[in-house]
Every structure is written in structure tokens, then in C-alpha cells.
Tab-separated table of C-alpha atoms and ligand atoms in Angstrom:
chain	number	residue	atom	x	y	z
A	1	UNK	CA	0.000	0.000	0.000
A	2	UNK	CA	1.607	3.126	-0.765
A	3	UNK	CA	0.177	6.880	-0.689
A	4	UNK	CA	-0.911	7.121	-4.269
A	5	UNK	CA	-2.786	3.792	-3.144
A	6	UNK	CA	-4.332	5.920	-0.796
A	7	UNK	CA	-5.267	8.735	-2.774
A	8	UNK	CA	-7.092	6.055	-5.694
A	9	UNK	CA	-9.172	4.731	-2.486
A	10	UNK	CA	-9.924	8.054	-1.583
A	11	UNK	CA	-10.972	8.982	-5.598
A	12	UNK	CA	-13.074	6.090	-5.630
A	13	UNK	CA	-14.631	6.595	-2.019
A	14	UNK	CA	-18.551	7.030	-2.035
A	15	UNK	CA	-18.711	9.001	0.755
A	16	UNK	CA	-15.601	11.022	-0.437
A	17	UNK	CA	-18.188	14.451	-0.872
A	18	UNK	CA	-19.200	14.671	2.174
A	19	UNK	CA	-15.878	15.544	3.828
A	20	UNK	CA	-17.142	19.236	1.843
A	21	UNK	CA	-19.739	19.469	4.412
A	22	UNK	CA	-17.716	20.224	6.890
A	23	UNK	CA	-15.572	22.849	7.531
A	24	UNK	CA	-12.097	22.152	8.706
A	25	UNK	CA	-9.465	23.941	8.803
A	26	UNK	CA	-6.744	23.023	6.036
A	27	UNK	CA	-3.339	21.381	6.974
A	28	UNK	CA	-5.433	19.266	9.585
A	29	UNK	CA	-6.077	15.305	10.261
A	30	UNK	CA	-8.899	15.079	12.850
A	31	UNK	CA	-8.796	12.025	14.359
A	32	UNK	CA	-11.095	13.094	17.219
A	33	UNK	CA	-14.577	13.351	16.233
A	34	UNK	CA	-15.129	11.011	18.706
A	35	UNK	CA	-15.010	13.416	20.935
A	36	UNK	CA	-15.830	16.258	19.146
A	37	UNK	CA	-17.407	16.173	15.905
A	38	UNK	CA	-15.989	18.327	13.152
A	39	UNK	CA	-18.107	21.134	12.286
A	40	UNK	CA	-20.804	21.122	9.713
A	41	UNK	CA	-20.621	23.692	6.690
A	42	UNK	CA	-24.280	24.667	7.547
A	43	UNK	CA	-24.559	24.931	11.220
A	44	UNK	CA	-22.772	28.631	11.210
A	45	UNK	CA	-25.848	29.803	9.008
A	46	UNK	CA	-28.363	28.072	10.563
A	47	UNK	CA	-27.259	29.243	14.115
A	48	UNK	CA	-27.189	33.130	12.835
A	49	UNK	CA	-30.230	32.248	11.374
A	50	UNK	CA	-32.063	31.280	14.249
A	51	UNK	CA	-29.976	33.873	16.358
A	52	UNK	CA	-31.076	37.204	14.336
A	53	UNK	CA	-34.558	35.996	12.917
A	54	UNK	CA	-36.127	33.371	15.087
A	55	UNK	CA	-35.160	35.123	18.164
A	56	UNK	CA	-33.820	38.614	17.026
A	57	UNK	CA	-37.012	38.935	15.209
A	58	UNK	CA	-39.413	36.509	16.043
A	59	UNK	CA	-38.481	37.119	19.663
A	60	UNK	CA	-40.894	34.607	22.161
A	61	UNK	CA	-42.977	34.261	19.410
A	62	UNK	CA	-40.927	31.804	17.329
A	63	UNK	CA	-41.683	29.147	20.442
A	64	UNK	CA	-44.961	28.549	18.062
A	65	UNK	CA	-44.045	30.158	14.785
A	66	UNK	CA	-40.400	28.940	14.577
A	67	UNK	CA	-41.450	25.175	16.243
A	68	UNK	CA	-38.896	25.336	19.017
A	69	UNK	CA	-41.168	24.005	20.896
A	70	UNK	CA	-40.924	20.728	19.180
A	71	UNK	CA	-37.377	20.717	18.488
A	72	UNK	CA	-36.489	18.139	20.954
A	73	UNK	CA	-38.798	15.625	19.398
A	74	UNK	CA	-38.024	16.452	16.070
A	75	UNK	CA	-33.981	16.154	16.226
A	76	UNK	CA	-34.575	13.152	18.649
A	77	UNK	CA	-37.260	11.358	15.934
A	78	UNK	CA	-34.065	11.900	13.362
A	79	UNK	CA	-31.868	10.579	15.797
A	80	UNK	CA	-34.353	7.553	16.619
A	81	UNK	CA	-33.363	6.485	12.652
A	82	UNK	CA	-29.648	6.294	13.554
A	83	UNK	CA	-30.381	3.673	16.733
A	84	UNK	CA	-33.182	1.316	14.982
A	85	UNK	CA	-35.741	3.070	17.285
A	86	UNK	CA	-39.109	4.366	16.535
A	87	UNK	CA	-39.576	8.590	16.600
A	88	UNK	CA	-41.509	8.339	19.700
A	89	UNK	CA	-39.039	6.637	21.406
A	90	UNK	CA	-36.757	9.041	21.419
A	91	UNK	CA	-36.040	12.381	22.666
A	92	UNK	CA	-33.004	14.994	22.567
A	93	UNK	CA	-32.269	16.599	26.402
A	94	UNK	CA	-29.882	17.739	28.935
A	95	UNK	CA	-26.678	15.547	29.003
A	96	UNK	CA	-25.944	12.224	28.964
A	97	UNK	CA	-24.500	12.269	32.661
A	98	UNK	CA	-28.036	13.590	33.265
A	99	UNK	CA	-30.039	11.363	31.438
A	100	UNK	CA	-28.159	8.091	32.031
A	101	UNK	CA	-29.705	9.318	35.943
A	102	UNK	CA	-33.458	9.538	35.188
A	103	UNK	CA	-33.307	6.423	33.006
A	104	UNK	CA	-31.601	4.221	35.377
A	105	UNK	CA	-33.999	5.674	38.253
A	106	UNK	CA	-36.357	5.139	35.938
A	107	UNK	CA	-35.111	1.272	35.607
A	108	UNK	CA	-34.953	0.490	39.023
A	109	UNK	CA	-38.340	2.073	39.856
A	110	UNK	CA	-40.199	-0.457	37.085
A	111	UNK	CA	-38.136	-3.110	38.642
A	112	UNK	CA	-39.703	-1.907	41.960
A	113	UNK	CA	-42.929	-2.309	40.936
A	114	UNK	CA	-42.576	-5.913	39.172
A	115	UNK	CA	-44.769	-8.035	41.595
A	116	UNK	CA	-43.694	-11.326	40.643
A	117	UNK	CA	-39.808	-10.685	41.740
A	118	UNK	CA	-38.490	-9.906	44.627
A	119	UNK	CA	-37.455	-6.236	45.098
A	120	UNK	CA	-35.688	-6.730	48.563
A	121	UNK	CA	-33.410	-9.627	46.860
A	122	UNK	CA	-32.627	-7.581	43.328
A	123	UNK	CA	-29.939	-4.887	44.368
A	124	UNK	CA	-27.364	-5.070	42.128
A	125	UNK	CA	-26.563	-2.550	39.239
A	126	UNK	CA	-24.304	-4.426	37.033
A	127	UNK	CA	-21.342	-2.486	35.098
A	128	UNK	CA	-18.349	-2.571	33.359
A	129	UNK	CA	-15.115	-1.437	35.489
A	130	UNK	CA	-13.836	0.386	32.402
A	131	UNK	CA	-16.921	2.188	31.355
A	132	UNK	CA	-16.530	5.709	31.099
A	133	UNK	CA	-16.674	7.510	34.396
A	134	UNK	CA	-19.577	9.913	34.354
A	135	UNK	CA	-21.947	6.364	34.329
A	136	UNK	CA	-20.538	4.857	37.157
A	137	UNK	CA	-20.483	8.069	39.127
A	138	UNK	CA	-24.022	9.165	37.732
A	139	UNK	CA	-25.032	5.113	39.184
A	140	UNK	CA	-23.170	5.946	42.643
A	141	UNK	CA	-24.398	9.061	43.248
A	142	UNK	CA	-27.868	7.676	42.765
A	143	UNK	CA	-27.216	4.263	44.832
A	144	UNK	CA	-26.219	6.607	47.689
A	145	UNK	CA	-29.594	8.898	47.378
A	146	UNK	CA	-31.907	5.751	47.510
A	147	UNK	CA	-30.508	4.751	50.902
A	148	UNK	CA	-27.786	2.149	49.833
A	149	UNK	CA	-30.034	-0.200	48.855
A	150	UNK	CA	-28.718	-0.954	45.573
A	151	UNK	CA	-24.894	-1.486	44.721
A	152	UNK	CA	-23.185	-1.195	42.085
A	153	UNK	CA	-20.597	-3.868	40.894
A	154	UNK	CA	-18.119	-3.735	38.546
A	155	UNK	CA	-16.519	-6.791	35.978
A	156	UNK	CA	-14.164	-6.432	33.423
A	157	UNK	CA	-15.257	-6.411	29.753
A	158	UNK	CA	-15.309	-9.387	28.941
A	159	UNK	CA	-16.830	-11.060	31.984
A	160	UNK	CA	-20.745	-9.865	31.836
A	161	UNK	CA	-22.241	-13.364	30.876
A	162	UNK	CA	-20.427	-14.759	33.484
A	163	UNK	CA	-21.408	-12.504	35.785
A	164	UNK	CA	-24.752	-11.849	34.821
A	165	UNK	CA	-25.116	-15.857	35.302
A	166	UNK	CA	-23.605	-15.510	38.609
A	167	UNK	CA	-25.574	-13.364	40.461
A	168	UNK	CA	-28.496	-14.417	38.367
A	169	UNK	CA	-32.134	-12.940	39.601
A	170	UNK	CA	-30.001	-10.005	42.279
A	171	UNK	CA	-29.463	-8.201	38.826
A	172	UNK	CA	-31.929	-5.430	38.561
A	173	UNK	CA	-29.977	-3.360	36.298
A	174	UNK	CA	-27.170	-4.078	33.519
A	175	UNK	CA	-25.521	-1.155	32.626
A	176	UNK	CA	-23.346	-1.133	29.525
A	177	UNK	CA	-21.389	1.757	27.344
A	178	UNK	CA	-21.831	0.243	23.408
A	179	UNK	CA	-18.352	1.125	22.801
A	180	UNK	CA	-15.698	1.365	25.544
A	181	UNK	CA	-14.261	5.117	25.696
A	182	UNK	CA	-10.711	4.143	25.856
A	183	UNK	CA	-10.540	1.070	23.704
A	184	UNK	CA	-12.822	1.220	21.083
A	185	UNK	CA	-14.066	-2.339	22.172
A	186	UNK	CA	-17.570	-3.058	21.155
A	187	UNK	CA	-20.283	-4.993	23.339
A	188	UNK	CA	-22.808	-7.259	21.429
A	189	UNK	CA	-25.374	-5.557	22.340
A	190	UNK	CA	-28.483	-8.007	21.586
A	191	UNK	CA	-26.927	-11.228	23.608
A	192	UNK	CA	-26.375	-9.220	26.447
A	193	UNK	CA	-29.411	-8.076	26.029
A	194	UNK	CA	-30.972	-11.313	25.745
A	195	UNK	CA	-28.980	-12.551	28.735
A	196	UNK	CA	-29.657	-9.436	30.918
A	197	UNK	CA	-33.447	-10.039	30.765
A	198	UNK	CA	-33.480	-14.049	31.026
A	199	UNK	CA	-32.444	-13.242	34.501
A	200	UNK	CA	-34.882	-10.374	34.834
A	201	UNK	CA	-32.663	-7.616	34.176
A	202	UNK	CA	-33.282	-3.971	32.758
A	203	UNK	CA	-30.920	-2.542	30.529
A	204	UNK	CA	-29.443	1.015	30.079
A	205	UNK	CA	-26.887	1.254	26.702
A	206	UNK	CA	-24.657	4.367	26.513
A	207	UNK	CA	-24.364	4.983	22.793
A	208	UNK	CA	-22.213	7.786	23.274
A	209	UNK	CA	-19.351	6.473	20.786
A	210	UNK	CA	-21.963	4.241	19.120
A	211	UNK	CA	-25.189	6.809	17.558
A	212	UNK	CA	-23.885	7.870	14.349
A	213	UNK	CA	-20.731	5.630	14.302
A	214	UNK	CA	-21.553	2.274	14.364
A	215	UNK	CA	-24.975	0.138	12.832
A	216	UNK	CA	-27.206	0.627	16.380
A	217	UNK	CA	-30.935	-1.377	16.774
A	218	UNK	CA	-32.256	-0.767	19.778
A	219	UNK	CA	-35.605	-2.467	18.500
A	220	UNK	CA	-34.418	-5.652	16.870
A	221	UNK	CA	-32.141	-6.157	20.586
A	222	UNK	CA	-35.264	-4.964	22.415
A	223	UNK	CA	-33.533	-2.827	24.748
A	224	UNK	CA	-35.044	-1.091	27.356
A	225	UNK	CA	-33.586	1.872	27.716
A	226	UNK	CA	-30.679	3.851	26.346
A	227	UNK	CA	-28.768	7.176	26.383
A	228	UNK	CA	-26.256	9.049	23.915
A	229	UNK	CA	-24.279	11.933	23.350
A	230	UNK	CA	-24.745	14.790	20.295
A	231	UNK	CA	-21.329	16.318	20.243
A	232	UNK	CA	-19.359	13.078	19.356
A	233	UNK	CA	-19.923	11.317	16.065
A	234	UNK	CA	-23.556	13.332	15.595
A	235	UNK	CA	-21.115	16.461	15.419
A	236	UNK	CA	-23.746	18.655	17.390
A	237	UNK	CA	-20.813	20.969	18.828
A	238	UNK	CA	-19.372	21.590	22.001
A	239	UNK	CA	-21.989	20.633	24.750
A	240	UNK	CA	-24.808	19.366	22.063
A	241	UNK	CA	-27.599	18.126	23.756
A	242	UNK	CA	-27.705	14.094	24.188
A	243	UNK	CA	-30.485	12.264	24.020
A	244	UNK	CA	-32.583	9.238	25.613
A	245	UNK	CA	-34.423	6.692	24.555
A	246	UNK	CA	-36.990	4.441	26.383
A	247	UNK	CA	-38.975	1.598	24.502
A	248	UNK	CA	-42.175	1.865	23.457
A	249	UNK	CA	-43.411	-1.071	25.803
A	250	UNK	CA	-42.073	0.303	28.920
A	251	UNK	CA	-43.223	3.980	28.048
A	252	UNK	CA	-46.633	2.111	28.010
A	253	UNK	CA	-46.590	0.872	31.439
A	254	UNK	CA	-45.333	4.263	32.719
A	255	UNK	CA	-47.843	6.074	31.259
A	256	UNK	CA	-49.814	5.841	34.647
A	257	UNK	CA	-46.855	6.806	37.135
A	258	UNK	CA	-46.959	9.547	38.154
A	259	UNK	CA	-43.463	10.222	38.767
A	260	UNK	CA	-41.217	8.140	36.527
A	261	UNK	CA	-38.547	9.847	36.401
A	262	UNK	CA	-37.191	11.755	39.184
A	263	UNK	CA	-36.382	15.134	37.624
A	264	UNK	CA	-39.846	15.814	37.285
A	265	UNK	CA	-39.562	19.279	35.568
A	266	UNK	CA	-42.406	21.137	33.987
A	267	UNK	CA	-41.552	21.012	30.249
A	268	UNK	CA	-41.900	17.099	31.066
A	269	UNK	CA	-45.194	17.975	32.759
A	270	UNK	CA	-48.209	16.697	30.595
A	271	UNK	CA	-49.821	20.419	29.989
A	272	UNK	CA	-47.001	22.743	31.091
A	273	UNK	CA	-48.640	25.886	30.130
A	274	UNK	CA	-51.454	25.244	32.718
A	275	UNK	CA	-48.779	25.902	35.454
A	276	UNK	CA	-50.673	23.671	37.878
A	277	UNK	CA	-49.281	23.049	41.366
A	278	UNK	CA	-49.573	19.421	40.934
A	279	UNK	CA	-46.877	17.056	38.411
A	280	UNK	CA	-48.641	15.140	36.018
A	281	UNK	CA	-45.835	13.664	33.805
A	282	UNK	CA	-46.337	13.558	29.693
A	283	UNK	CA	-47.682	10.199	28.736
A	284	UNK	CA	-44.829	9.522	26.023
A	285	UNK	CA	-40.969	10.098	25.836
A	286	UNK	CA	-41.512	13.717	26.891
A	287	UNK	CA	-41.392	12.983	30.470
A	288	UNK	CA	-37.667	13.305	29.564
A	289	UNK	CA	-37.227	16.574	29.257
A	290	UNK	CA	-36.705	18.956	31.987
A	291	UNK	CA	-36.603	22.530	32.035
A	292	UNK	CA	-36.553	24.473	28.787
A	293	UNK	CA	-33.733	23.438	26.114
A	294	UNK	CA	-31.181	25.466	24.470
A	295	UNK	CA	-32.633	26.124	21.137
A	296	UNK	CA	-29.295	27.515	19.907
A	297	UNK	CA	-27.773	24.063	20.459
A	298	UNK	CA	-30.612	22.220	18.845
A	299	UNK	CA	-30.552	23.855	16.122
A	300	UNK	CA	-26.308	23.125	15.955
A	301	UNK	CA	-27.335	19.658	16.775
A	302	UNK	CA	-30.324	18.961	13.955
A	303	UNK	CA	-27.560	20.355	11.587
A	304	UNK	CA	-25.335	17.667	12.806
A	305	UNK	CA	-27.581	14.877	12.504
A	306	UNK	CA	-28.185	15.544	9.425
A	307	UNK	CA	-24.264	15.419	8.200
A	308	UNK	CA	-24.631	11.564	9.557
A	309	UNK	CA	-28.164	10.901	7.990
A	310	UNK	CA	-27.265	11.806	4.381
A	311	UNK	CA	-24.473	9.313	4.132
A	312	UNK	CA	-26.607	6.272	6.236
A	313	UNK	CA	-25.211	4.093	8.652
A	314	UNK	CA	-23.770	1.360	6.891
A	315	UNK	CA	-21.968	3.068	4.279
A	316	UNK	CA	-20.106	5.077	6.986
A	317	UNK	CA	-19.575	1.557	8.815
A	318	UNK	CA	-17.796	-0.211	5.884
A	319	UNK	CA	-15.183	2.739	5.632
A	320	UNK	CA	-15.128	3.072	9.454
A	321	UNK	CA	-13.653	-0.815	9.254
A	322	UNK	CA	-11.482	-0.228	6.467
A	323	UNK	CA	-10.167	3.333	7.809
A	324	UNK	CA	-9.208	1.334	11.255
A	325	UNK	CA	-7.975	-1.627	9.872
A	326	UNK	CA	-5.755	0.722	7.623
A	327	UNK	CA	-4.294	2.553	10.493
A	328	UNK	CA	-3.309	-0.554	12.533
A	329	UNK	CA	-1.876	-2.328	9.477
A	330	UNK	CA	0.091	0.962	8.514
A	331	UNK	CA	1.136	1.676	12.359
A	332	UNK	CA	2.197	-2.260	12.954
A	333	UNK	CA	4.492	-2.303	9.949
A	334	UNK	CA	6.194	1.248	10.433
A	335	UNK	CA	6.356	1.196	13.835
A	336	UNK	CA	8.228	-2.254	15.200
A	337	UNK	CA	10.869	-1.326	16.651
A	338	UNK	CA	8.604	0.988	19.263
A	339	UNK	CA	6.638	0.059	22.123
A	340	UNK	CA	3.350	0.764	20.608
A	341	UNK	CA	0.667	-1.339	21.712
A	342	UNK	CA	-2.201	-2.234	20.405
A	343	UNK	CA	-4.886	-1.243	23.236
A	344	UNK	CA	-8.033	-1.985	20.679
A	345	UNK	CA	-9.651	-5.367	19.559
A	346	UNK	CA	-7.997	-6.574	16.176
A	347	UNK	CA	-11.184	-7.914	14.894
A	348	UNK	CA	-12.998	-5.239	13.048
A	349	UNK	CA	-16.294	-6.800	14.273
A	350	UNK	CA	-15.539	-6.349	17.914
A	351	UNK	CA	-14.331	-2.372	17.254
A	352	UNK	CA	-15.867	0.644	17.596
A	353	UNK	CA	-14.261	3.110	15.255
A	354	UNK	CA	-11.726	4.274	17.043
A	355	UNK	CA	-8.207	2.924	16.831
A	356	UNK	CA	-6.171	2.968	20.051
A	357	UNK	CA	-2.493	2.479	21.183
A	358	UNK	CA	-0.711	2.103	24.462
A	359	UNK	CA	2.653	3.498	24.808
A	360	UNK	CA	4.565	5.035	27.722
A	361	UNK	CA	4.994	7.836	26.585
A	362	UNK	CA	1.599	8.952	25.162
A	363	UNK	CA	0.491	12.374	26.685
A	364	UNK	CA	3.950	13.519	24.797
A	365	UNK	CA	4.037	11.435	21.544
A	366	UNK	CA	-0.083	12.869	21.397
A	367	UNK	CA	1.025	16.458	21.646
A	368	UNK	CA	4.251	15.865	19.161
A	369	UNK	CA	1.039	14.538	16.603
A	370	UNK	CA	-0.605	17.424	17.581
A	371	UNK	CA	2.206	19.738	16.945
A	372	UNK	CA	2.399	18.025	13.191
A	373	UNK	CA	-1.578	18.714	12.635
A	374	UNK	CA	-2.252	15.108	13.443
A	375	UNK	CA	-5.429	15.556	16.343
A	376	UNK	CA	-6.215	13.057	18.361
A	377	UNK	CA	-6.152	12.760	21.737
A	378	UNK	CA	-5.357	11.203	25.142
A	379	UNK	CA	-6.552	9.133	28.206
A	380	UNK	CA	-5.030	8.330	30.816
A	381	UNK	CA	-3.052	6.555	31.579
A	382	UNK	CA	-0.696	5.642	28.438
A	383	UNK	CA	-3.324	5.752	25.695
A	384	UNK	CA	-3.066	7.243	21.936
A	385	UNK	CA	-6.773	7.614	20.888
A	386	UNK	CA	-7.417	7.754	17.294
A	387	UNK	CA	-11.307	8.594	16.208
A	388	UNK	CA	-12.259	7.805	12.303
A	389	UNK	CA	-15.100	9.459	11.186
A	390	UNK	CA	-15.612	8.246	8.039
A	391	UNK	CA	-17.506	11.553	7.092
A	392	UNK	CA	-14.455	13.605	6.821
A	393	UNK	CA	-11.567	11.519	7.517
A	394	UNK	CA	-9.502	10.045	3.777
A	395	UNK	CA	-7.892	7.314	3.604
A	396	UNK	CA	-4.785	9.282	2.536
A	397	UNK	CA	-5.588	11.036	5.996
A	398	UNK	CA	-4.941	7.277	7.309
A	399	UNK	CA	-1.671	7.047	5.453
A	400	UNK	CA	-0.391	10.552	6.494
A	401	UNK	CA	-1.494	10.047	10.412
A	402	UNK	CA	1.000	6.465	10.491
A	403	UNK	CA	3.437	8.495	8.521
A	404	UNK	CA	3.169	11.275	11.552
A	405	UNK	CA	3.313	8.875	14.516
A	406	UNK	CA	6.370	6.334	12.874
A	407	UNK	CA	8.151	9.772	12.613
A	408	UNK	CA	7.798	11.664	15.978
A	409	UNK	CA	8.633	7.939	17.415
A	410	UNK	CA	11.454	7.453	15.288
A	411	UNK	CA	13.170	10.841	16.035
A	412	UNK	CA	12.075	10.859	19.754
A	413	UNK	CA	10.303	13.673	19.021
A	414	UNK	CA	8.474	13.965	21.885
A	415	UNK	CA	11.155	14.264	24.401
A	416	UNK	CA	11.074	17.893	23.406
A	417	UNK	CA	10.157	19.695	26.935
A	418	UNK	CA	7.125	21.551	25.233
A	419	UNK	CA	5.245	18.412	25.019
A	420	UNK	CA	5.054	17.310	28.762
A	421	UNK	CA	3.192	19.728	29.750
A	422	UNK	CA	0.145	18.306	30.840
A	423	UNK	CA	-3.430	20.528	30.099
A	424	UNK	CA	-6.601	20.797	32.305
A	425	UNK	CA	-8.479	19.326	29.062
A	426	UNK	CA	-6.758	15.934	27.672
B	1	LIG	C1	-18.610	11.245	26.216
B	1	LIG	C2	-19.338	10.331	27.125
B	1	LIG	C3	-20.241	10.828	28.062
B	1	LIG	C4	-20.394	12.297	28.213
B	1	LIG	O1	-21.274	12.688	29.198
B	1	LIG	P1	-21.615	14.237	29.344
B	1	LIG	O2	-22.708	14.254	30.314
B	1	LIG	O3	-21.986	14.739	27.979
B	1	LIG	O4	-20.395	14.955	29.800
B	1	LIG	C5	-20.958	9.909	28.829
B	1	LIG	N1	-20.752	8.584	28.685
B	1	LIG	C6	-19.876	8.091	27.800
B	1	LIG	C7	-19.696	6.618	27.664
B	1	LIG	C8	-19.118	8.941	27.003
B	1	LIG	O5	-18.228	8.464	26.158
């Protein structure tokens, strides 16, 4: 493979025209729309749009006239096509630390109310040691405020069916990140799934490096309940709103609680604008929201969603695979002689799309990439984390990126002293 190789993939790449609706800055590889989506070409118009006319003009008004008041559903019914979920299953709000909260209260609550099994006996919240912080302190801090009477434990990656058929029926809630943060390594989501509930289980999936990534379907899995995040791969910009998702089925036998969820806000409240002293929740997915969303960031978001719906799922799935296998062939044969691991699975099928690399050195060999217009990024403690977003990133990109890394390693490049300084954001 050489880089005119590269360059013919590129020319013959389907999805090729869509890196031109986005716009990045030249002399830059962005390997890190997984944790910040590139910007779209159309969200800078479409925020001054709804900046000087909806709201500069329209002023309170564009609520009705402008549909803001719908925007959540809408952007989460165009969201719902990315997961295999139905519109009304989905809904865009707050962020995912906040809504990965109400749905696993919301979890535990229906498992409350299951007659047939024994609340007292089902305690456990079941997780993944590696799963990205915010979810296991977002499941702490809400163990601690019912009482201690759930705990959460923690297995490695790997070791959810055996645990899961361990502690059997004291499962009440499995819950799993789609795509581990710092690996790339993908859960199957509909035998877990399928495992989870043979014991009785609920499930909560964080799609935050899945939803717009990698082929989601919530429906054909039946999942129960699930949460995701709008700046990553839905490239909704810097603090997007996430979203939630609850199936049909369970919204159903929520409809008569009255309290569901526990951030019982009044844009969630059935009839909000009768500003009644009493909380009568929305009988659908709109329970979810809270207190009134950021319009601006909607509208950012819907603009991003839509970068991800014109090129469909699976066409950005088979380049994901063959960007990512293209990196870790072109990294393994230029870079022997260095103590580059590989941190991700090597089967495609098992991957996210990220690519990532252990090496001792990596907060400094990241900046020295960096420093070369090479952007990815870094987690601690001795991870290289390479996002592919198949929108925008080339396979020459691919070529150029190993290129980058086999020479900062091969000249020690990082040793210089202005790459070891650590920053407050890594
Ligand atoms: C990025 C990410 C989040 C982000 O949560 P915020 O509330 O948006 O800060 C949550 N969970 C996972 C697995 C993530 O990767």
C-alpha cells in the first residue's frame, strides 16, 4: 500500500463528498470526532439564522411560529433512525451524565414495581469497570440517594455473561457503554441483552461512541432503555444536547406513574402551560425533558444529525472498518521497533471506530502529533486515541497520520520539553 494507493481509495470513495460538508481547517487530520465532531458547513448559518430571525425577530414568538417548541422531538425522531428506534421513542435533552440518571432511576423504579420478583433480593446494578466515568459516578451518586439499597458492581469487559449468570435474579440493572471510551471495544449488544433479561434484568446502553458511528438497533435487541451523546460522532458541537431513549413497551406501562422519572420538571409535565401546582408527567418520551432546552444548540445539533443521515449508517460503517484496519496495518508495519501497543480489539467486528495504542509515553508522543496537525487525543493513563469518522476523515488522511506517529517515534520527538506539559483538558 503506498500513498498514491491511498489517494485512488480516496478517488473512488462514495462518501468522499461529504468531507465538503464540513468545515475544517486546512493542513489538519482530525482524528477526534469522537469526541468532538468536526463542524458542519451549515450549522454557522443556521445558528445566525435562528440567532437574528427566530429570536432577534421573532423574539418569544418563534416558540410557536419557529417550532422550538418541538425541536427536541423532532432532532430526537431523526436521531431515533440512527439507533433502529421508533420517533416516539426518542427524545433529545440535557446531558448524557443527566439522562443516564433519570433512566436508570427510571429502571430500578419499574423493577420496583414488578410483583412477581423480589425487590428486597434484586440490588445489584451491574457495570463494566472500564466504562466511562460519568456512568458509574451518575449510578453511585444515585445508589447513595436511595438509601444504599442498591450497589453497584463492577466486571471487566469481557466477563458480563459470566457474571450476569452468577448473580443471576439479584441483577436489577445491567448497565453497559456500546463502545468502551478508551478502547474502542464493542459490546454485542443483543446477547447481552438477551442474557440481561433471562435473569430479569433492565438494561441502560450508553451509545455515546456508538449513535452515528456504528450500525445501532435498539428495536431488533429490544432494549429497554438507552442514552447518547450529540457532540461526538452526531457532530452537534461543544456541549450538544444528548439524548434518551426508552422503549415503546415500557413507556406504556409508565404512562400511569406519576413520577417516573425523578427530575420531574415542567416542560416534562403533561400540559405545562397550565402551570398547575400538581406534576402530572407527559404520557410519552416527553417525560424526559426537563426545564426548557437550548434552542441555539438544537438547532447546531439537527444540523449535525443531518451530516450523519445523508451518508446512512452502513456506508459510513464499511469505511469506518477499512479506515481502522488501515491505520493498525500501517502503524504495525512502520512502527516495530517501538513500544506501541495495540490497546483496541484486532477484529474489526468487535471495534468501535476508534483505533487505540498504548505506549509510555503517550500524553507527549499525542502532543508531538498534535504539533504536526495530526489531532487526536489522550486518556489516561498511556493511551493514543485515534477517532475515524468516516464523514471527513480520507484514507490518505490514514496514510499521512502512520506516517506522523512512525516519525515523531522514530526521532524521539516527543522528548522535546514543550510536550510534557500536561493541560486541564486531555
Ligand atoms: C462522552 C461520554 C459521556 C459524556 O457525558 P456528558 O454528560 O456529555 O459529559 C458519557 N458517557 C460516555 C460513555 C461517554 O463516552
Amino acid at each position: 500500500m503506498t500513498r498514491n494507493d491511498c489517494l485512488a481509495r480516496d478517488a473512488a470513495d462514495p462518501l468522499a463528498p461529504h468531507r465538503a460538508a464540513f468545515a475544517l481547517p486546512p493542513g489538519v487530520i482530525y482524528l477526534d470526532g469522537n469526541s468532538l465532531g468536526a463542524l458542519p458547513a451549515t450549522t454557522a448559518a443556521r445558528v445566525d439564522e435562528v440567532v437574528r430571525q427566530e429570536w432577534g425577530r421573532g423574539l418569544i414568538g418563534s416558540w410557536n411560529t419557529a417550532g422550538w417548541v418541538d425541536l427536541p422531538a423532532r432532532v430526537g425522531a431523526r436521531i431515533a433512525e440512527l439507533i433502529g428506534a421508533q420517533a416516539e421513542e426518542v427524545i433529545c435533552a440535557d446531558s448524557t451524565s443527566l439522562n443516564l440518571f433519570k433512566v436508570l432511576a427510571c429502571a430500578l423504579r419499574l423493577q420496583g414495581q414488578r410483583p412477581q420478583l423480589s425487590m428486597r433480593e434484586r440490588r445489584i446494578i451491574l457495570s463494566e469497570r472500564g466504562n466511562f466515568p460519568t456512568d458509574l459516578y451518575m449510578a453511585q451518586g444515585l445508589a447513595e440517594l436511595m438509601g444504599g439499597h442498591y450497589e453497584l458492581q463492577l466486571v471487566g469487559f469481557d466477563e458480563v455473561p459470566a457474571a450476569l449468570a452468577r448473580l443471576g435474579e439479584r441483577v436489577a440493572v445491567l448497565m453497559l457503554t456500546h463502545v468502551n471510551f478508551a478502547t474502542g471495544a464493542m459490546h454485542h449488544m443483543a446477547s447481552l441483552t438477551e442474557l440481561a433479561q433471562a435473569k430479569g434484568a433492565l438494561t441502560v446502553w450508553d451509545l455515546a461512541h456508538s449513535a452515528g458511528a456504528v450500525p445501532v438497533d435498539l428495536g431488533a435487541a429490544r432494549a429497554d432503555f438507552a442514552v447518547g451523546c450529540g457532540y461526538k460522532y452526531l457532530n452537534g458541537g461543544p456541549g450538544a444536547p444528548a439524548f434518551v431513549y426508552v422503549a415503546r413497551r415500557h413507556l406504556a406501562t409508565m404512562a400511569d406513574d406519576a413520577f417516573a422519572q425523578p427530575l420531574s420538571g415542567w416542560l416534562g409535565h403533561r400540559a405545562p402551560f397550565d402551570f398547575v401546582p400538581q406534576y402530572e408527567p407527559a404520557p410519552g418520551i416527553g417525560r424526559f425533558v426537563v426545564g426548557t432546552p437550548s434552542i441555539l444548540a438544537l438547532a447546531a445539533l439537527e444540523c449535525g444529525v443531518e451530516t450523519v443521515l445523508a451518508a446512512g449508517v452502513p456506508a459510513l460503517r464499511a469505511k469506518s472498518v477499512a479506515l481502522t484496519e488501515l491505520f493498525i496495518e500501517q502503524v504495525e508495519s512502520r512502527c516495530q521497533e517501538s513500544e506501541l501497543r495495540l490497546a483496541s480489539p484486532r477484529q474489526p467486528a468487535r471495534r468501535g471506530s476508534q483505533v487505540c495504542f498504548a505506549h509510555p509515553q503517550a500524553w507527549p508522543v499525542m502532543q508531538a502529533l498534535i504539533g504536526r496537525g495530526v489531532i487526536g487525543d489522550f486518556r489516561a493513563p498511556d493511551i493514543l486515541r485515534f477517532g475515524f469518522a468516516p464523514l471527513y476523515v480520507s484514507y490518505t488522511d490514514v496514510w499521512d497520520a502512520a506516517e506522523a506517529l512512525r516519525e515523531v517515534l522514530a526521532t524521539r520527538a516527543h522528548d522535546a520539553p514543550q510536550y510534557s506539559q500536561r493541560k486541564a483538558v486531555t
